Amino acid sequence: DTVLTQSPALAVSPGERVSISCRASEGVNSYMHWYQQKPGQQPKLLIYKASNLASGVPARFSGSGSGTDFTLTIDPVEADDTATYFCQQSWNDPRTFGGGTKLELK
Amino acid sequence: QVQLKESGPGLVQPSQTLSLTCTVSGFSLTSYNVHWVRQPPGKGLEWMGRMRYNGDTSYNSALKSRLSISRDTSKNQVFLKMNSLQTDDTGTYYCTRDAYWGQGTLVTVSS
């Protein structure tokens, strides 16, 4: 299975820029997607196919990467962005998720 | 608008079978794939399997021996059945169409 590795946690101050990384154990082309999940809620799609902004998602969120290395960037970070962010690949079966990066605001 | 909603028992006894239903609206099951994803309390997401638009299914190899996904297109429903449940199967179970997710249903495996 394709293993997706994310750093477990990050802490940033409001107004700063933050980059959340996701590294795949094998190539996934551009089929990497990013989700935001707040406690008690279902995941929300932010970015699909590496760099495409999902409908209704603020332009503060952006995605980049291809192959095995991907990045979700939030610039500027706002207080409401406190959440856990998951990457997911859909190039290889089975689909897999990263372990999630918990973003905290200072 | 596109909606998905999971339903099923909140409590299942160990070794028993879990049966969940995902009822969809706003789109046709013959046009889109629907996936099942689960999340143990406080942990990450696990893709379980999918019902493709053409009726084919795919499963996570770790669950394949216990898992079955089916559908009734006339009722706009996708079904999940998983047998031999253990306590580590406890979690929230979601059905999803990628950008669209149900609210999830919490399943607790306990005697």
PDB file of C-alpha atoms in Angstrom:
ATOM      1  CA  ASP A   1       0.000   0.000   0.000  1.00  0.00           C
ATOM      2  CA  THR A   2       1.116   3.599  -0.590  1.00  0.00           C
ATOM      3  CA  VAL A   3       2.186   5.100   2.711  1.00  0.00           C
ATOM      4  CA  LEU A   4       1.654   8.835   3.130  1.00  0.00           C
ATOM      5  CA  THR A   5       3.832  10.526   5.749  1.00  0.00           C
ATOM      6  CA  GLN A   6       2.885  13.807   7.402  1.00  0.00           C
ATOM      7  CA  SER A   7       4.458  15.609  10.326  1.00  0.00           C
ATOM      8  CA  PRO A   8       2.160  15.163  13.334  1.00  0.00           C
ATOM      9  CA  ALA A   9       1.774  18.743  14.481  1.00  0.00           C
ATOM     10  CA  LEU A  10       2.579  22.370  13.726  1.00  0.00           C
ATOM     11  CA  ALA A  11       2.062  25.600  15.667  1.00  0.00           C
ATOM     12  CA  VAL A  12       1.901  28.965  13.954  1.00  0.00           C
ATOM     13  CA  SER A  13       0.739  32.489  14.734  1.00  0.00           C
ATOM     14  CA  PRO A  14      -2.231  34.077  12.982  1.00  0.00           C
ATOM     15  CA  GLY A  15      -1.186  35.967   9.878  1.00  0.00           C
ATOM     16  CA  GLU A  16       1.799  33.728   9.181  1.00  0.00           C
ATOM     17  CA  ARG A  17       2.274  31.343   6.306  1.00  0.00           C
ATOM     18  CA  VAL A  18       2.338  27.609   6.995  1.00  0.00           C
ATOM     19  CA  SER A  19       3.261  24.699   4.764  1.00  0.00           C
ATOM     20  CA  ILE A  20       2.099  21.165   5.554  1.00  0.00           C
ATOM     21  CA  SER A  21       3.949  18.401   3.784  1.00  0.00           C
ATOM     22  CA  CYS A  22       2.912  14.941   2.640  1.00  0.00           C
ATOM     23  CA  ARG A  23       5.391  12.435   1.266  1.00  0.00           C
ATOM     24  CA  ALA A  24       4.266   9.301  -0.562  1.00  0.00           C
ATOM     25  CA  SER A  25       6.183   6.035  -0.482  1.00  0.00           C
ATOM     26  CA  GLU A  26       5.649   5.699  -4.232  1.00  0.00           C
ATOM     27  CA  GLY A  27       4.552   7.975  -7.019  1.00  0.00           C
ATOM     28  CA  VAL A  28       0.917   9.074  -7.102  1.00  0.00           C
ATOM     29  CA  ASN A  29       1.110  11.302 -10.186  1.00  0.00           C
ATOM     30  CA  SER A  30      -0.926  14.361  -9.220  1.00  0.00           C
ATOM     31  CA  TYR A  31      -3.665  12.382  -7.499  1.00  0.00           C
ATOM     32  CA  MET A  32      -3.134  13.881  -4.057  1.00  0.00           C
ATOM     33  CA  HIS A  33      -5.965  15.557  -2.197  1.00  0.00           C
ATOM     34  CA  TRP A  34      -6.115  17.551   1.015  1.00  0.00           C
ATOM     35  CA  TYR A  35      -8.826  17.553   3.658  1.00  0.00           C
ATOM     36  CA  GLN A  36      -9.452  19.680   6.736  1.00  0.00           C
ATOM     37  CA  GLN A  37     -11.140  18.102   9.728  1.00  0.00           C
ATOM     38  CA  LYS A  38     -12.307  19.907  12.845  1.00  0.00           C
ATOM     39  CA  PRO A  39     -13.298  18.018  16.013  1.00  0.00           C
ATOM     40  CA  GLY A  40     -16.682  16.348  15.723  1.00  0.00           C
ATOM     41  CA  GLN A  41     -16.987  17.125  12.018  1.00  0.00           C
ATOM     42  CA  GLN A  42     -16.541  15.182   8.826  1.00  0.00           C
ATOM     43  CA  PRO A  43     -13.519  15.928   6.651  1.00  0.00           C
ATOM     44  CA  LYS A  44     -13.835  18.815   4.211  1.00  0.00           C
ATOM     45  CA  LEU A  45     -12.127  18.727   0.839  1.00  0.00           C
ATOM     46  CA  LEU A  46      -9.748  21.672   0.379  1.00  0.00           C
ATOM     47  CA  ILE A  47      -7.547  20.751  -2.581  1.00  0.00           C
ATOM     48  CA  TYR A  48      -7.997  18.053  -5.208  1.00  0.00           C
ATOM     49  CA  LYS A  49      -5.457  16.662  -7.635  1.00  0.00           C
ATOM     50  CA  ALA A  50      -2.550  18.403  -5.955  1.00  0.00           C
ATOM     51  CA  SER A  51      -3.337  22.017  -6.764  1.00  0.00           C
ATOM     52  CA  ASN A  52      -7.021  22.528  -7.517  1.00  0.00           C
ATOM     53  CA  LEU A  53      -9.025  24.544  -5.011  1.00  0.00           C
ATOM     54  CA  ALA A  54     -12.308  22.899  -4.069  1.00  0.00           C
ATOM     55  CA  SER A  55     -15.509  24.871  -4.402  1.00  0.00           C
ATOM     56  CA  GLY A  56     -16.055  27.448  -1.685  1.00  0.00           C
ATOM     57  CA  VAL A  57     -12.570  27.094  -0.194  1.00  0.00           C
ATOM     58  CA  PRO A  58     -10.782  30.406   0.477  1.00  0.00           C
ATOM     59  CA  ALA A  59      -7.891  31.298  -1.787  1.00  0.00           C
ATOM     60  CA  ARG A  60      -5.650  31.373   1.308  1.00  0.00           C
ATOM     61  CA  PHE A  61      -5.347  27.631   0.764  1.00  0.00           C
ATOM     62  CA  SER A  62      -3.164  26.307  -2.041  1.00  0.00           C
ATOM     63  CA  GLY A  63      -1.555  23.021  -2.986  1.00  0.00           C
ATOM     64  CA  SER A  64       1.511  22.012  -4.930  1.00  0.00           C
ATOM     65  CA  GLY A  65       3.593  18.990  -5.820  1.00  0.00           C
ATOM     66  CA  SER A  66       3.634  15.893  -7.975  1.00  0.00           C
ATOM     67  CA  GLY A  67       5.048  12.414  -7.836  1.00  0.00           C
ATOM     68  CA  THR A  68       5.902  11.776  -4.196  1.00  0.00           C
ATOM     69  CA  ASP A  69       6.158  15.190  -2.512  1.00  0.00           C
ATOM     70  CA  PHE A  70       3.206  17.457  -1.908  1.00  0.00           C
ATOM     71  CA  THR A  71       2.531  20.593   0.091  1.00  0.00           C
ATOM     72  CA  LEU A  72      -0.561  22.318   1.412  1.00  0.00           C
ATOM     73  CA  THR A  73       0.041  26.016   2.096  1.00  0.00           C
ATOM     74  CA  ILE A  74      -2.149  28.358   4.101  1.00  0.00           C
ATOM     75  CA  ASP A  75      -1.298  32.037   3.743  1.00  0.00           C
ATOM     76  CA  PRO A  76      -2.223  33.864   5.828  1.00  0.00           C
ATOM     77  CA  VAL A  77      -3.314  31.547   8.629  1.00  0.00           C
ATOM     78  CA  GLU A  78      -6.440  32.529  10.495  1.00  0.00           C
ATOM     79  CA  ALA A  79      -7.697  31.398  13.903  1.00  0.00           C
ATOM     80  CA  ASP A  80     -10.450  29.334  12.267  1.00  0.00           C
ATOM     81  CA  ASP A  81      -7.813  27.188  10.539  1.00  0.00           C
ATOM     82  CA  THR A  82      -7.141  25.268  13.749  1.00  0.00           C
ATOM     83  CA  ALA A  83      -7.813  21.703  12.612  1.00  0.00           C
ATOM     84  CA  THR A  84      -6.210  18.470  11.499  1.00  0.00           C
ATOM     85  CA  TYR A  85      -5.184  18.264   7.864  1.00  0.00           C
ATOM     86  CA  PHE A  86      -5.056  14.958   6.004  1.00  0.00           C
ATOM     87  CA  CYS A  87      -3.598  14.149   2.621  1.00  0.00           C
ATOM     88  CA  GLN A  88      -5.093  11.302   0.567  1.00  0.00           C
ATOM     89  CA  GLN A  89      -3.892   9.645  -2.624  1.00  0.00           C
ATOM     90  CA  SER A  90      -6.220   8.110  -5.191  1.00  0.00           C
ATOM     91  CA  TRP A  91      -3.654   6.971  -7.800  1.00  0.00           C
ATOM     92  CA  ASN A  92      -2.852   3.595  -6.296  1.00  0.00           C
ATOM     93  CA  ASP A  93      -5.296   1.075  -4.841  1.00  0.00           C
ATOM     94  CA  PRO A  94      -6.090   0.998  -2.033  1.00  0.00           C
ATOM     95  CA  ARG A  95      -6.586   4.684  -1.513  1.00  0.00           C
ATOM     96  CA  THR A  96      -4.649   5.770   1.546  1.00  0.00           C
ATOM     97  CA  PHE A  97      -4.587   8.716   3.902  1.00  0.00           C
ATOM     98  CA  GLY A  98      -1.737  10.355   5.710  1.00  0.00           C
ATOM     99  CA  GLY A  99      -1.746  10.260   9.481  1.00  0.00           C
ATOM    100  CA  GLY A 100      -2.796  13.886   9.682  1.00  0.00           C
ATOM    101  CA  THR A 101      -1.099  17.122  10.756  1.00  0.00           C
ATOM    102  CA  LYS A 102      -2.666  18.925  13.689  1.00  0.00           C
ATOM    103  CA  LEU A 103      -2.382  22.671  13.190  1.00  0.00           C
ATOM    104  CA  GLU A 104      -2.475  24.773  16.330  1.00  0.00           C
ATOM    105  CA  LEU A 105      -2.406  28.534  16.583  1.00  0.00           C
ATOM    106  CA  LYS A 106      -0.118  30.286  19.021  1.00  0.00           C
TER     107      LYS A 106
ATOM    108  CA  GLN B   1     -27.908  19.280  -3.671  1.00  0.00           C
ATOM    109  CA  VAL B   2     -25.593  16.325  -3.105  1.00  0.00           C
ATOM    110  CA  GLN B   3     -26.132  14.633   0.236  1.00  0.00           C
ATOM    111  CA  LEU B   4     -25.045  11.378   1.824  1.00  0.00           C
ATOM    112  CA  LYS B   5     -26.313  10.022   5.124  1.00  0.00           C
ATOM    113  CA  GLU B   6     -25.135   6.986   7.038  1.00  0.00           C
ATOM    114  CA  SER B   7     -27.395   4.922   9.243  1.00  0.00           C
ATOM    115  CA  GLY B   8     -27.028   1.813  11.318  1.00  0.00           C
ATOM    116  CA  PRO B   9     -26.733   0.465  14.845  1.00  0.00           C
ATOM    117  CA  GLY B  10     -24.626   2.449  17.251  1.00  0.00           C
ATOM    118  CA  LEU B  11     -23.623  -0.620  19.241  1.00  0.00           C
ATOM    119  CA  VAL B  12     -22.445  -3.981  17.966  1.00  0.00           C
ATOM    120  CA  GLN B  13     -21.303  -6.920  20.037  1.00  0.00           C
ATOM    121  CA  PRO B  14     -17.860  -8.434  19.467  1.00  0.00           C
ATOM    122  CA  SER B  15     -17.779 -11.151  16.789  1.00  0.00           C
ATOM    123  CA  GLN B  16     -21.049  -9.886  15.317  1.00  0.00           C
ATOM    124  CA  THR B  17     -21.717  -8.334  11.901  1.00  0.00           C
ATOM    125  CA  LEU B  18     -21.977  -4.607  11.239  1.00  0.00           C
ATOM    126  CA  SER B  19     -24.531  -3.436   8.700  1.00  0.00           C
ATOM    127  CA  LEU B  20     -24.573   0.193   7.591  1.00  0.00           C
ATOM    128  CA  THR B  21     -26.585   2.015   4.958  1.00  0.00           C
ATOM    129  CA  CYS B  22     -25.570   5.121   3.043  1.00  0.00           C
ATOM    130  CA  THR B  23     -28.563   6.909   1.552  1.00  0.00           C
ATOM    131  CA  VAL B  24     -27.666   9.425  -1.132  1.00  0.00           C
ATOM    132  CA  SER B  25     -29.544  12.213  -2.843  1.00  0.00           C
ATOM    133  CA  GLY B  26     -28.760  14.773  -5.507  1.00  0.00           C
ATOM    134  CA  PHE B  27     -26.894  12.352  -7.752  1.00  0.00           C
ATOM    135  CA  SER B  28     -27.148   8.918  -9.277  1.00  0.00           C
ATOM    136  CA  LEU B  29     -25.229   5.901  -8.017  1.00  0.00           C
ATOM    137  CA  THR B  30     -24.872   4.833 -11.658  1.00  0.00           C
ATOM    138  CA  SER B  31     -22.819   7.968 -12.370  1.00  0.00           C
ATOM    139  CA  TYR B  32     -20.517   8.313  -9.352  1.00  0.00           C
ATOM    140  CA  ASN B  33     -18.393   6.140  -7.089  1.00  0.00           C
ATOM    141  CA  VAL B  34     -19.209   6.019  -3.369  1.00  0.00           C
ATOM    142  CA  HIS B  35     -16.577   5.152  -0.791  1.00  0.00           C
ATOM    143  CA  TRP B  36     -16.637   4.014   2.816  1.00  0.00           C
ATOM    144  CA  VAL B  37     -14.057   5.533   5.189  1.00  0.00           C
ATOM    145  CA  ARG B  38     -13.740   4.967   8.919  1.00  0.00           C
ATOM    146  CA  GLN B  39     -11.991   6.748  11.774  1.00  0.00           C
ATOM    147  CA  PRO B  40     -11.226   5.297  15.203  1.00  0.00           C
ATOM    148  CA  PRO B  41     -11.705   7.778  18.047  1.00  0.00           C
ATOM    149  CA  GLY B  42      -8.900  10.325  18.064  1.00  0.00           C
ATOM    150  CA  LYS B  43      -7.111   8.668  15.162  1.00  0.00           C
ATOM    151  CA  GLY B  44      -6.715   8.988  11.412  1.00  0.00           C
ATOM    152  CA  LEU B  45      -8.809   8.029   8.418  1.00  0.00           C
ATOM    153  CA  GLU B  46      -8.897   4.593   6.814  1.00  0.00           C
ATOM    154  CA  TRP B  47     -10.317   3.939   3.346  1.00  0.00           C
ATOM    155  CA  MET B  48     -12.383   0.777   3.508  1.00  0.00           C
ATOM    156  CA  GLY B  49     -13.676   0.298  -0.010  1.00  0.00           C
ATOM    157  CA  ARG B  50     -15.823   1.641  -2.794  1.00  0.00           C
ATOM    158  CA  MET B  51     -18.838   0.948  -4.923  1.00  0.00           C
ATOM    159  CA  ARG B  52     -18.087   2.049  -8.433  1.00  0.00           C
ATOM    160  CA  TYR B  53     -20.689   3.672 -10.673  1.00  0.00           C
ATOM    161  CA  ASN B  54     -20.831   0.509 -12.777  1.00  0.00           C
ATOM    162  CA  GLY B  55     -21.448  -1.779  -9.813  1.00  0.00           C
ATOM    163  CA  ASP B  56     -17.888  -3.015  -9.369  1.00  0.00           C
ATOM    164  CA  THR B  57     -16.374  -2.994  -5.897  1.00  0.00           C
ATOM    165  CA  SER B  58     -12.871  -2.541  -4.496  1.00  0.00           C
ATOM    166  CA  TYR B  59     -11.749  -3.234  -0.954  1.00  0.00           C
ATOM    167  CA  ASN B  60      -8.889  -2.381   1.356  1.00  0.00           C
ATOM    168  CA  SER B  61      -6.856  -5.569   1.412  1.00  0.00           C
ATOM    169  CA  ALA B  62      -6.617  -5.385   5.201  1.00  0.00           C
ATOM    170  CA  LEU B  63     -10.402  -5.681   5.455  1.00  0.00           C
ATOM    171  CA  LYS B  64     -11.267  -7.634   2.324  1.00  0.00           C
ATOM    172  CA  SER B  65     -11.906 -10.952   4.049  1.00  0.00           C
ATOM    173  CA  ARG B  66     -14.524  -9.374   6.342  1.00  0.00           C
ATOM    174  CA  LEU B  67     -16.042  -6.666   4.192  1.00  0.00           C
ATOM    175  CA  SER B  68     -18.795  -6.515   1.602  1.00  0.00           C
ATOM    176  CA  ILE B  69     -20.195  -3.454  -0.175  1.00  0.00           C
ATOM    177  CA  SER B  70     -23.372  -3.571  -2.239  1.00  0.00           C
ATOM    178  CA  ARG B  71     -26.072  -1.217  -3.472  1.00  0.00           C
ATOM    179  CA  ASP B  72     -29.696  -0.753  -4.412  1.00  0.00           C
ATOM    180  CA  THR B  73     -29.848   1.875  -7.123  1.00  0.00           C
ATOM    181  CA  SER B  74     -33.645   2.048  -6.987  1.00  0.00           C
ATOM    182  CA  LYS B  75     -33.419   3.177  -3.367  1.00  0.00           C
ATOM    183  CA  ASN B  76     -30.262   5.298  -3.830  1.00  0.00           C
ATOM    184  CA  GLN B  77     -28.537   3.272  -1.146  1.00  0.00           C
ATOM    185  CA  VAL B  78     -25.095   1.757  -0.679  1.00  0.00           C
ATOM    186  CA  PHE B  79     -24.591  -0.908   1.961  1.00  0.00           C
ATOM    187  CA  LEU B  80     -21.603  -1.959   4.038  1.00  0.00           C
ATOM    188  CA  LYS B  81     -21.414  -5.273   5.831  1.00  0.00           C
ATOM    189  CA  MET B  82     -18.423  -6.279   7.902  1.00  0.00           C
ATOM    190  CA  ASN B  83     -18.258  -9.429   9.973  1.00  0.00           C
ATOM    191  CA  SER B  84     -16.247 -10.624  12.961  1.00  0.00           C
ATOM    192  CA  LEU B  85     -16.162  -7.203  14.565  1.00  0.00           C
ATOM    193  CA  GLN B  86     -13.663  -6.521  17.327  1.00  0.00           C
ATOM    194  CA  THR B  87     -13.191  -3.595  19.694  1.00  0.00           C
ATOM    195  CA  ASP B  88     -10.676  -1.954  17.379  1.00  0.00           C
ATOM    196  CA  ASP B  89     -13.429  -1.640  14.771  1.00  0.00           C
ATOM    197  CA  THR B  90     -14.967   1.028  17.001  1.00  0.00           C
ATOM    198  CA  GLY B  91     -15.095   4.390  15.279  1.00  0.00           C
ATOM    199  CA  THR B  92     -17.003   6.753  13.052  1.00  0.00           C
ATOM    200  CA  TYR B  93     -17.960   5.349   9.673  1.00  0.00           C
ATOM    201  CA  TYR B  94     -18.420   7.716   6.736  1.00  0.00           C
ATOM    202  CA  CYS B  95     -19.703   7.327   3.227  1.00  0.00           C
ATOM    203  CA  THR B  96     -18.279   9.810   0.779  1.00  0.00           C
ATOM    204  CA  ARG B  97     -18.315  10.942  -2.822  1.00  0.00           C
ATOM    205  CA  ASP B  98     -14.915  12.602  -2.575  1.00  0.00           C
ATOM    206  CA  ALA B  99     -15.901  16.247  -2.086  1.00  0.00           C
ATOM    207  CA  TYR B 100     -19.091  15.249  -0.330  1.00  0.00           C
ATOM    208  CA  TRP B 101     -19.192  13.389   2.970  1.00  0.00           C
ATOM    209  CA  GLY B 102     -21.936  12.165   5.201  1.00  0.00           C
ATOM    210  CA  GLN B 103     -21.967  13.283   8.808  1.00  0.00           C
ATOM    211  CA  GLY B 104     -20.732   9.861   9.861  1.00  0.00           C
ATOM    212  CA  THR B 105     -22.176   7.294  12.216  1.00  0.00           C
ATOM    213  CA  LEU B 106     -20.436   6.194  15.401  1.00  0.00           C
ATOM    214  CA  VAL B 107     -20.171   2.457  15.829  1.00  0.00           C
ATOM    215  CA  THR B 108     -19.104   1.065  19.180  1.00  0.00           C
ATOM    216  CA  VAL B 109     -18.078  -2.562  19.442  1.00  0.00           C
ATOM    217  CA  SER B 110     -18.683  -3.691  22.991  1.00  0.00           C
ATOM    218  CA  SER B 111     -20.403  -6.390  24.953  1.00  0.00           C
TER     219      SER B 111
END
